[in-house]
XYZ file of C-alpha atoms in Angstrom:
218
model
C 4.345 3.457 23.274
C 7.189 2.017 20.387
C 7.121 3.535 16.877
C 8.566 2.734 14.303
C 8.829 4.961 11.223
C 10.663 2.218 8.490
C 8.064 0.837 6.164
C 10.515 -1.509 4.906
C 11.456 -3.101 8.331
C 7.478 -3.719 8.889
C 7.641 -5.161 5.327
C 10.535 -7.338 6.237
C 9.165 -8.744 9.222
C 5.849 -9.902 7.689
C 8.179 -11.282 4.581
C 9.999 -13.590 6.996
C 6.914 -15.448 7.856
C 5.211 -17.879 5.091
C 1.751 -16.948 6.614
C 1.760 -13.569 6.126
C 4.487 -13.270 3.273
C 1.945 -14.390 0.236
C -0.377 -11.108 1.151
C 2.461 -8.556 0.064
C 3.175 -7.599 -2.890
C 6.973 -7.654 -5.022
C 9.320 -5.446 -2.375
C 12.482 -4.365 -2.006
C 14.689 -1.380 -1.602
C 14.915 0.744 -4.583
C 17.401 1.070 -7.247
C 17.877 1.491 -10.937
C 18.749 -2.431 -10.985
C 15.596 -3.322 -9.152
C 13.509 -1.214 -11.367
C 14.196 -2.503 -14.324
C 13.801 -5.333 -13.546
C 10.370 -5.576 -11.797
C 9.245 -3.544 -14.753
C 9.984 -6.204 -17.139
C 8.111 -8.730 -14.579
C 4.680 -6.153 -13.937
C 2.984 -3.442 -15.928
C 3.612 -0.753 -13.148
C 5.288 0.004 -10.009
C 4.837 2.230 -7.048
C 7.984 3.921 -5.509
C 7.442 5.315 -2.122
C 9.892 6.452 0.620
C 10.496 4.358 3.288
C 9.810 7.150 5.781
C 6.580 8.795 5.878
C 2.954 9.119 5.249
C 0.300 11.232 3.588
C 0.650 10.025 -0.270
C 4.332 12.499 -0.296
C 6.346 11.455 -2.818
C 4.573 8.169 -3.859
C 4.873 7.349 -7.933
C 3.341 5.024 -9.895
C 5.141 4.408 -12.908
C 4.222 2.249 -15.991
C 5.586 0.224 -18.442
C 4.079 0.921 -22.182
C 4.776 -0.543 -25.714
C 7.204 2.539 -27.072
C 7.240 4.795 -23.648
C 7.655 4.477 -19.717
C 5.195 6.935 -17.873
C 5.386 8.052 -14.513
C 2.869 9.497 -12.319
C 3.264 12.067 -9.437
C 0.345 13.494 -7.695
C -1.452 14.870 -10.602
C 1.302 15.041 -13.387
C 2.097 12.355 -15.815
C 5.663 12.343 -17.022
C 6.872 10.800 -20.525
C 10.012 9.326 -21.307
C 11.539 7.765 -24.780
C 14.202 5.137 -22.808
C 14.673 3.307 -19.534
C 17.614 5.945 -18.987
C 15.682 8.758 -19.344
C 13.221 7.407 -16.962
C 15.543 6.724 -14.408
C 16.946 10.303 -14.450
C 13.376 11.922 -13.969
C 12.809 9.859 -11.041
C 16.110 10.803 -9.682
C 15.111 14.499 -9.783
C 11.523 13.869 -8.549
C 12.503 11.774 -5.620
C 13.013 13.365 -2.170
C 16.699 12.996 -0.544
C 15.859 9.870 1.280
C 15.846 5.486 0.705
C 12.446 4.533 -1.323
C 10.806 1.334 -1.701
C 9.392 -0.175 -5.075
C 6.520 -2.265 -5.097
C 4.673 -4.066 -7.429
C 1.579 -2.766 -8.363
C -1.619 -3.844 -7.469
C -4.263 -3.486 -9.675
C -6.944 -2.082 -7.067
C -10.862 -3.161 -7.410
C -12.367 0.661 -8.150
C -15.771 2.375 -7.316
C -17.010 4.980 -9.984
C -13.074 4.025 -11.990
C -11.383 5.323 -9.043
C -9.212 3.041 -6.811
C -10.059 2.136 -3.327
C -7.845 0.541 -0.635
C -8.598 -0.159 3.049
C -7.272 0.724 6.650
C -7.656 -1.484 9.354
C -6.307 0.547 12.630
C -5.976 -1.599 16.086
C -4.741 -0.582 19.633
C -3.590 -2.602 22.431
C -4.892 -1.952 26.042
C -3.232 -3.847 28.335
C -2.481 -7.887 27.232
C -5.326 -7.535 24.355
C -5.561 -6.118 20.701
C -8.703 -4.268 19.819
C -10.185 -3.258 16.074
C -10.857 0.522 16.536
C -11.795 0.718 12.631
C -12.229 -0.621 9.536
C -12.794 1.776 6.799
C -12.025 2.647 2.887
C -10.148 5.607 1.349
C -11.352 6.541 -2.035
C -9.287 8.183 -4.254
C -9.976 11.810 -5.614
C -10.348 11.863 -9.243
C -7.100 11.708 -11.339
C -5.322 10.509 -8.403
C -3.590 6.957 -8.032
C -3.315 7.559 -4.301
C -6.314 7.387 -2.159
C -4.876 9.498 0.666
C -7.262 11.651 2.552
C -4.987 14.555 3.069
C -4.826 14.165 -1.038
C -8.586 14.279 -1.119
C -9.565 11.060 -0.909
C -12.848 10.280 0.797
C -13.534 8.302 3.521
C -16.266 5.003 3.252
C -17.340 2.859 5.719
C -15.346 -0.430 5.289
C -18.653 -2.935 4.481
C -20.162 0.710 2.717
C -17.161 0.532 0.447
C -17.153 -3.352 -0.051
C -20.852 -3.917 -0.461
C -20.473 -1.469 -3.477
C -18.032 -3.868 -4.943
C -19.226 -7.334 -4.202
C -22.641 -9.110 -3.150
C -23.406 -9.061 0.206
C -22.213 -11.772 1.658
C -19.154 -11.873 -0.666
C -18.650 -8.431 1.028
C -18.960 -9.687 4.468
C -16.788 -12.546 3.713
C -13.694 -10.472 2.104
C -14.373 -8.024 5.615
C -13.835 -11.447 7.593
C -10.830 -12.444 5.362
C -9.257 -8.584 6.282
C -10.103 -9.049 10.467
C -8.719 -12.612 10.047
C -5.511 -11.122 8.078
C -4.945 -8.446 10.390
C -5.070 -10.962 13.644
C -2.332 -13.096 12.043
C -0.222 -10.521 11.420
C -0.148 -8.602 15.029
C 1.832 -11.291 16.692
C 4.132 -11.280 14.019
C 5.138 -7.631 14.438
C 4.701 -7.396 17.874
C 7.425 -10.143 18.197
C 10.164 -8.073 16.132
C 8.836 -4.719 17.446
C 8.090 -5.463 21.350
C 6.238 -2.325 22.902
C 4.162 -1.399 19.814
C 0.967 -0.314 20.541
C -1.149 0.478 17.600
C -0.770 -0.206 14.498
C -2.819 0.586 10.739
C -2.804 -1.528 8.158
C -3.565 -0.739 4.951
C -5.124 -3.190 2.294
C -6.049 -3.614 -1.263
C -8.072 -5.829 -3.266
C -7.369 -6.552 -6.475
C -9.970 -7.381 -9.742
C -10.456 -10.502 -8.061
C -11.090 -10.224 -5.060
C -7.238 -11.265 -3.793
C -6.421 -8.875 -0.793
C -2.596 -7.367 -0.759
C -1.125 -5.802 2.160
C 0.250 -2.752 0.638
C 1.741 -0.921 3.876
C 1.589 -1.124 8.148
C 1.882 2.502 9.900
C 2.505 2.404 13.959
C 0.980 5.756 13.757
C -1.897 5.053 12.065
C -4.180 8.459 11.519
């Protein structure tokens, strides 16, 4: 069974197809110039390792009126200039390539962000859904990973805490349909993959975003 560690390769594959690209936040390989450009365009961005999981190395960087902030785990660093921010990020980064991604303000439960993990596996020639769950961030954290204290909730239960029943059902259906749209794109680009984990976010307007795709989903 083929596994693919690079988040960037999977993201690029989906970006090359118009019917999946519209669901992906602006994403590119990290460098200082990309950071500068994206912070001019977006209120905040996420910086994360190209390879790896569990929320390790993930940073949330925001532009304020008078300062920049970088949140790494439970600690927030403040910088008075862009250059100081770039130096600070350089000290926090692991020695590996990183991605920079448009920050998506996620819908919340009890003021804590929630995202959704959909796991699918291939048996024979068919793909089957194994789970649709939500991950509820631990208080004080901007990442939802279970290994960092996030809480697992049934997907529909989480949607019902945010939306009326009919809308929750519709949003779950949209997530499932989008997953079915992405599978053939990734399978064609990476033959031999046998399982996929899709991480989705819903913003306060109900728009669905593909945050990440894994070939070794937990």
